[in-house]
């Protein structure tokens, strides 16, 4: 056993170790203290200097060195008298006889020797059914090469929050996760991809031909489906969740819905006379609704003809797109939609339409008691506060908020990505039962995540602040403890696959 | 307080220092067996650096329980070993712990203090003083202050002081060392102490090991009432040694049977604000040079926490100490044991006879 430190003091949740001078320990490192019956997994959350010397004496000694430059003076027995104190918390306790993992309810023995986590300890990371890869186990900044999986059905239906500031590796994480599940049929995943960054990598997966479906309007792009949605498939509820309307405006929309059914949106856009003025629709309200539909969705009538700025919404095609996507998702396929040409609200509307439909379908399956035959469906939303912020969740028919609150009952979940966890209300945060926490310098953001985590991360503020790119902490009700991970680079995963199988794109 | 506002005390001290610096006189020793020498800057010597193997010995005691008629104490004796500045593993058991019980007993119409030592294991036995050497008259002049009976807790410490000398003897016999340094003077004061000091010095001489004492404090004065060590430091500072390490010899010729040593004052590092009294056993100087011994101390006196003081003594002081919390723990343990044997009332009655000020302290 290579000893790196020794337990010298502390209390439950704050175990103090002394670092061995030639075995430096990192913030976030995981360590093992063991006795004859148990192994206790410790994680470092703070480091500080310790000394047998009075601080004033050390300050004076520093003066002798830097001001008077006495080169022969030094601390004798330096490694005995000046050292690093390590603060750690016990994450988990494993019984050696049957590898049962428990929440630690006792302290490791005083003066226990402590070693680094090794291959022999990998039983702490239990194998899971319907595995979903979250990264490799990490100790400090060292990738231990042990894959960390979670039960994908449970985790995806209970929502995943990916909290990260720009450049910390959230896109890579999502790519890795999607790569891992691409050949697994327990989940269907819809990715609304505003930067059109996922398909290029995922198509290299050996199973992409069968399981990956790409919708885009990019010209000359073979092997993709056209992202075209018939406006007749849009319902007022889809719109209400993503575009803000006043009550009179909402009443006007409903009036047209009742009068024209699936043509309601076209009729609103076309109506120059305000045909329902006598029935209470104010021309001003109609005008605002028309303007919002134009500015947010790009839909209008020019010279009596339908026109759409973004080519997504159409009146002469795309009538089956939504049904197709729902069918794909409910058969465990992965669908990437290139929404890079859409305005924010239009992108959310597309997601909202699909989310509404899939939830309806799954509710029906549940009523038929057939839900267990279907895979979990998860919808990836970038910049989640656009639909999950405090001022958004209570808007009528916000399907994303509905899914966040009750989607798990119907096997529909969200993968919400955000830089601003603090603006998502606690109620929603509490429903996100798996959190992938990347580095974040903002204390307020860290606090929002820590206070809603599934494990006690109250000591992990510095730890989270110090995470490098690609390093994360997984806090989930489906893991025994908050697991530090290093997310492998997607290029490394994709490379061998790309070599072994040439890309074969689907051609429409 | 007018006295402090007027700086009356400071003025008096200032006057004392001025007088001492203008007329230092000569080193003052009351005892005629100490013949002091005139101050002379020619007695100053530069200190070179010359690494040697040195063992540093120190110890500590703490009273666990004390009544007028008994005292229980815990003792520790420790030594560390350095080659220059590098710590070396000791060959012998370098930390010895034992307990003692000192009780008052009637003797020839008077009262004796009789100490019994208790230890576990074989390591401590060689340093335990002989039983008959730790029985003292309660009015033994080497332990009293004035015409009152000696403090029993002070007598209880003597066993450890003797054990320190025995430890030196053991080191001399079993260690590979050039110098053994003890914390304090080489002068023996207590009754029976010289027996142990002489044995230690003889063992050192036999192995050609220099025996040395370094005192942190000094009460020595000059004939004009000045403090001796600062006076010598002034001489050094005024004679081109201010920024150097040095030692001063020819302070006094000692002809005392219980103080077989040469006395020096040394500044062991140029950055030091302190000078120390260093003593070397006369027997040692038959085979070693004072300059070499002091040079070796200077090599070790380069710790940033206390430049100019041998680091080995810092370490031995820390390790040899019996901390208060350890004494408290032992006190509780003893009380618990007494309680288990139904003897707590007896013990408690004895303790109450002495410890009323503990009650006042807690108010």
mmCIF file of C-alpha atoms in Angstrom, chain A residues 170-373:
data_model
loop_
_atom_site.group_PDB
_atom_site.id
_atom_site.type_symbol
_atom_site.label_atom_id
_atom_site.label_comp_id
_atom_site.label_asym_id
_atom_site.label_seq_id
_atom_site.Cartn_x
_atom_site.Cartn_y
_atom_site.Cartn_z
ATOM 1 C CA UNK A 170 -20.729 20.572 -22.154
ATOM 2 C CA UNK A 171 -21.037 19.996 -25.921
ATOM 3 C CA UNK A 172 -18.351 17.346 -25.744
ATOM 4 C CA UNK A 173 -20.156 15.737 -22.806
ATOM 5 C CA UNK A 174 -23.390 15.587 -24.750
ATOM 6 C CA UNK A 175 -21.655 14.170 -27.796
ATOM 7 C CA UNK A 176 -20.023 11.483 -25.653
ATOM 8 C CA UNK A 177 -23.327 10.628 -24.014
ATOM 9 C CA UNK A 178 -25.128 10.468 -27.370
ATOM 10 C CA UNK A 179 -22.308 8.417 -28.851
ATOM 11 C CA UNK A 180 -22.678 5.953 -25.993
ATOM 12 C CA UNK A 181 -26.428 5.505 -26.422
ATOM 13 C CA UNK A 182 -26.516 5.581 -30.203
ATOM 14 C CA UNK A 183 -26.586 1.787 -30.425
ATOM 15 C CA UNK A 184 -28.801 1.363 -27.362
ATOM 16 C CA UNK A 185 -32.528 1.126 -27.856
ATOM 17 C CA UNK A 186 -33.697 1.928 -24.339
ATOM 18 C CA UNK A 187 -33.922 5.632 -25.177
ATOM 19 C CA UNK A 188 -34.975 7.929 -27.944
ATOM 20 C CA UNK A 189 -33.299 11.331 -27.849
ATOM 21 C CA UNK A 190 -34.214 14.517 -29.642
ATOM 22 C CA UNK A 191 -31.432 17.052 -29.997
ATOM 23 C CA UNK A 192 -32.393 20.544 -31.066
ATOM 24 C CA UNK A 193 -29.014 21.637 -32.344
ATOM 25 C CA UNK A 194 -28.749 25.419 -32.702
ATOM 26 C CA UNK A 195 -25.069 25.248 -33.645
ATOM 27 C CA UNK A 196 -25.402 22.252 -35.939
ATOM 28 C CA UNK A 197 -22.473 20.593 -34.212
ATOM 29 C CA UNK A 198 -23.627 17.089 -33.320
ATOM 30 C CA UNK A 199 -24.334 15.248 -36.519
ATOM 31 C CA UNK A 200 -20.853 15.500 -38.066
ATOM 32 C CA UNK A 201 -19.389 13.560 -35.153
ATOM 33 C CA UNK A 202 -22.234 11.181 -34.417
ATOM 34 C CA UNK A 203 -22.531 10.000 -38.010
ATOM 35 C CA UNK A 204 -19.128 8.325 -37.528
ATOM 36 C CA UNK A 205 -20.682 5.903 -35.068
ATOM 37 C CA UNK A 206 -20.994 2.372 -36.453
ATOM 38 C CA UNK A 207 -24.698 2.364 -35.609
ATOM 39 C CA UNK A 208 -25.464 5.805 -37.046
ATOM 40 C CA UNK A 209 -26.906 4.408 -40.245
ATOM 41 C CA UNK A 210 -29.671 2.633 -38.391
ATOM 42 C CA UNK A 211 -30.172 4.807 -35.351
ATOM 43 C CA UNK A 212 -29.255 8.390 -36.124
ATOM 44 C CA UNK A 213 -31.638 10.678 -37.976
ATOM 45 C CA UNK A 214 -30.658 14.122 -39.059
ATOM 46 C CA UNK A 215 -33.058 16.880 -40.020
ATOM 47 C CA UNK A 216 -31.679 19.943 -41.740
ATOM 48 C CA UNK A 217 -32.432 22.393 -44.515
ATOM 49 C CA UNK A 218 -28.826 22.758 -45.536
ATOM 50 C CA UNK A 219 -28.580 22.682 -49.279
ATOM 51 C CA UNK A 220 -26.712 19.861 -50.942
ATOM 52 C CA UNK A 221 -26.376 17.832 -47.808
ATOM 53 C CA UNK A 222 -26.949 14.250 -48.712
ATOM 54 C CA UNK A 223 -27.997 11.796 -46.064
ATOM 55 C CA UNK A 224 -30.350 14.042 -44.153
ATOM 56 C CA UNK A 225 -34.051 14.576 -43.824
ATOM 57 C CA UNK A 226 -35.526 17.901 -44.735
ATOM 58 C CA UNK A 227 -36.590 19.907 -41.724
ATOM 59 C CA UNK A 228 -39.963 21.054 -42.941
ATOM 60 C CA UNK A 229 -43.029 21.298 -40.755
ATOM 61 C CA UNK A 230 -46.504 21.841 -42.048
ATOM 62 C CA UNK A 231 -47.928 24.850 -40.207
ATOM 63 C CA UNK A 232 -51.186 22.948 -39.923
ATOM 64 C CA UNK A 233 -49.524 20.649 -37.408
ATOM 65 C CA UNK A 234 -48.932 23.573 -35.058
ATOM 66 C CA UNK A 235 -51.485 23.985 -32.279
ATOM 67 C CA UNK A 236 -52.050 27.079 -30.133
ATOM 68 C CA UNK A 237 -50.698 25.233 -27.093
ATOM 69 C CA UNK A 238 -47.419 24.697 -28.908
ATOM 70 C CA UNK A 239 -47.122 28.408 -29.457
ATOM 71 C CA UNK A 240 -48.220 29.536 -26.001
ATOM 72 C CA UNK A 241 -45.356 27.730 -24.372
ATOM 73 C CA UNK A 242 -42.716 29.643 -26.251
ATOM 74 C CA UNK A 243 -44.137 32.998 -27.305
ATOM 75 C CA UNK A 244 -45.591 35.408 -24.734
ATOM 76 C CA UNK A 245 -49.089 36.644 -25.376
ATOM 77 C CA UNK A 246 -51.370 38.904 -23.369
ATOM 78 C CA UNK A 247 -54.759 37.567 -22.430
ATOM 79 C CA UNK A 248 -56.615 39.424 -25.265
ATOM 80 C CA UNK A 249 -54.022 38.146 -27.715
ATOM 81 C CA UNK A 250 -54.400 34.615 -26.402
ATOM 82 C CA UNK A 251 -58.199 34.941 -26.702
ATOM 83 C CA UNK A 252 -57.785 36.024 -30.301
ATOM 84 C CA UNK A 253 -55.629 32.976 -31.097
ATOM 85 C CA UNK A 254 -58.198 30.644 -29.540
ATOM 86 C CA UNK A 255 -60.952 32.322 -31.536
ATOM 87 C CA UNK A 256 -59.186 31.464 -34.798
ATOM 88 C CA UNK A 257 -58.401 27.936 -33.557
ATOM 89 C CA UNK A 258 -62.033 27.309 -32.832
ATOM 90 C CA UNK A 259 -63.119 28.782 -36.114
ATOM 91 C CA UNK A 260 -60.534 27.354 -38.483
ATOM 92 C CA UNK A 261 -59.096 24.308 -36.745
ATOM 93 C CA UNK A 262 -55.721 23.303 -38.173
ATOM 94 C CA UNK A 263 -55.736 26.359 -40.474
ATOM 95 C CA UNK A 264 -55.861 28.771 -37.536
ATOM 96 C CA UNK A 265 -52.301 30.002 -37.953
ATOM 97 C CA UNK A 266 -52.656 30.649 -41.671
ATOM 98 C CA UNK A 267 -55.925 32.485 -41.152
ATOM 99 C CA UNK A 268 -54.445 34.720 -38.510
ATOM 100 C CA UNK A 269 -51.518 35.541 -40.755
ATOM 101 C CA UNK A 270 -53.798 36.155 -43.708
ATOM 102 C CA UNK A 271 -56.482 38.245 -41.932
ATOM 103 C CA UNK A 272 -56.174 41.931 -42.871
ATOM 104 C CA UNK A 273 -59.735 42.812 -41.879
ATOM 105 C CA UNK A 274 -59.890 41.463 -38.354
ATOM 106 C CA UNK A 275 -62.868 39.274 -39.148
ATOM 107 C CA UNK A 276 -63.693 38.624 -35.514
ATOM 108 C CA UNK A 277 -63.718 42.262 -34.435
ATOM 109 C CA UNK A 278 -67.422 42.151 -33.713
ATOM 110 C CA UNK A 279 -66.863 39.080 -31.564
ATOM 111 C CA UNK A 280 -64.405 40.833 -29.379
ATOM 112 C CA UNK A 281 -61.060 40.483 -31.115
ATOM 113 C CA UNK A 282 -59.446 43.896 -31.105
ATOM 114 C CA UNK A 283 -57.672 44.758 -34.372
ATOM 115 C CA UNK A 284 -54.719 45.929 -32.332
ATOM 116 C CA UNK A 285 -54.436 42.561 -30.589
ATOM 117 C CA UNK A 286 -54.647 40.710 -33.889
ATOM 118 C CA UNK A 287 -51.998 42.964 -35.330
ATOM 119 C CA UNK A 288 -49.622 42.196 -32.436
ATOM 120 C CA UNK A 289 -50.274 38.460 -32.757
ATOM 121 C CA UNK A 290 -49.520 38.670 -36.482
ATOM 122 C CA UNK A 291 -46.347 40.609 -35.798
ATOM 123 C CA UNK A 292 -45.199 38.115 -33.161
ATOM 124 C CA UNK A 293 -45.895 35.197 -35.489
ATOM 125 C CA UNK A 294 -43.847 36.936 -38.136
ATOM 126 C CA UNK A 295 -40.947 38.038 -35.992
ATOM 127 C CA UNK A 296 -40.705 34.926 -33.859
ATOM 128 C CA UNK A 297 -41.606 32.232 -36.346
ATOM 129 C CA UNK A 298 -40.992 33.993 -39.651
ATOM 130 C CA UNK A 299 -44.516 33.298 -40.899
ATOM 131 C CA UNK A 300 -46.504 35.922 -42.824
ATOM 132 C CA UNK A 301 -48.603 36.485 -45.922
ATOM 133 C CA UNK A 302 -47.170 38.659 -48.675
ATOM 134 C CA UNK A 303 -49.471 39.739 -51.459
ATOM 135 C CA UNK A 304 -51.907 37.053 -50.412
ATOM 136 C CA UNK A 305 -49.295 34.302 -50.520
ATOM 137 C CA UNK A 306 -47.804 32.299 -47.631
ATOM 138 C CA UNK A 307 -44.203 33.177 -46.946
ATOM 139 C CA UNK A 308 -41.796 31.875 -44.332
ATOM 140 C CA UNK A 309 -38.384 33.397 -43.659
ATOM 141 C CA UNK A 310 -36.800 30.148 -42.541
ATOM 142 C CA UNK A 311 -38.090 27.432 -44.828
ATOM 143 C CA UNK A 312 -38.994 25.270 -41.851
ATOM 144 C CA UNK A 313 -42.652 26.141 -41.622
ATOM 145 C CA UNK A 314 -44.515 25.363 -44.818
ATOM 146 C CA UNK A 315 -47.951 24.821 -46.207
ATOM 147 C CA UNK A 316 -47.019 22.408 -48.956
ATOM 148 C CA UNK A 317 -44.928 19.803 -47.200
ATOM 149 C CA UNK A 318 -43.716 18.493 -43.868
ATOM 150 C CA UNK A 319 -47.114 17.291 -42.804
ATOM 151 C CA UNK A 320 -45.621 14.034 -41.552
ATOM 152 C CA UNK A 321 -42.441 15.387 -40.025
ATOM 153 C CA UNK A 322 -43.753 15.585 -36.485
ATOM 154 C CA UNK A 323 -45.312 12.147 -36.637
ATOM 155 C CA UNK A 324 -42.122 10.719 -38.117
ATOM 156 C CA UNK A 325 -39.984 12.212 -35.407
ATOM 157 C CA UNK A 326 -42.319 10.951 -32.693
ATOM 158 C CA UNK A 327 -42.245 7.491 -34.222
ATOM 159 C CA UNK A 328 -38.461 7.496 -34.387
ATOM 160 C CA UNK A 329 -38.123 8.624 -30.794
ATOM 161 C CA UNK A 330 -40.584 6.076 -29.534
ATOM 162 C CA UNK A 331 -38.586 3.328 -31.217
ATOM 163 C CA UNK A 332 -35.351 4.343 -29.507
ATOM 164 C CA UNK A 333 -33.794 6.347 -32.333
ATOM 165 C CA UNK A 334 -31.738 9.477 -31.935
ATOM 166 C CA UNK A 335 -32.893 12.530 -33.844
ATOM 167 C CA UNK A 336 -30.721 15.580 -34.422
ATOM 168 C CA UNK A 337 -32.475 18.669 -35.746
ATOM 169 C CA UNK A 338 -30.323 21.403 -37.177
ATOM 170 C CA UNK A 339 -32.092 24.515 -35.886
ATOM 171 C CA UNK A 340 -29.209 26.835 -36.682
ATOM 172 C CA UNK A 341 -31.303 28.754 -39.189
ATOM 173 C CA UNK A 342 -34.154 29.333 -36.729
ATOM 174 C CA UNK A 343 -34.837 32.152 -34.295
ATOM 175 C CA UNK A 344 -34.855 31.125 -30.621
ATOM 176 C CA UNK A 345 -38.620 30.925 -30.358
ATOM 177 C CA UNK A 346 -38.986 29.024 -33.622
ATOM 178 C CA UNK A 347 -36.492 26.476 -32.405
ATOM 179 C CA UNK A 348 -38.333 26.115 -29.127
ATOM 180 C CA UNK A 349 -41.598 25.862 -31.001
ATOM 181 C CA UNK A 350 -40.285 22.905 -32.991
ATOM 182 C CA UNK A 351 -39.221 21.241 -29.765
ATOM 183 C CA UNK A 352 -42.470 22.191 -28.133
ATOM 184 C CA UNK A 353 -44.550 20.632 -30.926
ATOM 185 C CA UNK A 354 -42.631 17.380 -30.721
ATOM 186 C CA UNK A 355 -42.589 17.390 -26.913
ATOM 187 C CA UNK A 356 -46.344 17.925 -26.808
ATOM 188 C CA UNK A 357 -46.971 15.138 -29.289
ATOM 189 C CA UNK A 358 -44.654 12.622 -27.676
ATOM 190 C CA UNK A 359 -46.100 13.339 -24.239
ATOM 191 C CA UNK A 360 -49.594 12.832 -25.637
ATOM 192 C CA UNK A 361 -48.523 9.546 -27.219
ATOM 193 C CA UNK A 362 -46.860 8.292 -24.051
ATOM 194 C CA UNK A 363 -49.784 9.350 -21.883
ATOM 195 C CA UNK A 364 -51.977 7.259 -24.124
ATOM 196 C CA UNK A 365 -49.591 4.309 -23.861
ATOM 197 C CA UNK A 366 -49.643 4.605 -20.119
ATOM 198 C CA UNK A 367 -53.425 4.626 -20.131
ATOM 199 C CA UNK A 368 -53.238 1.425 -22.165
ATOM 200 C CA UNK A 369 -50.732 0.058 -19.632
ATOM 201 C CA UNK A 370 -48.197 -0.371 -22.419
ATOM 202 C CA UNK A 371 -45.691 2.285 -21.469
ATOM 203 C CA UNK A 372 -43.096 -0.198 -20.305
ATOM 204 C CA UNK A 373 -42.807 -1.493 -23.887
#
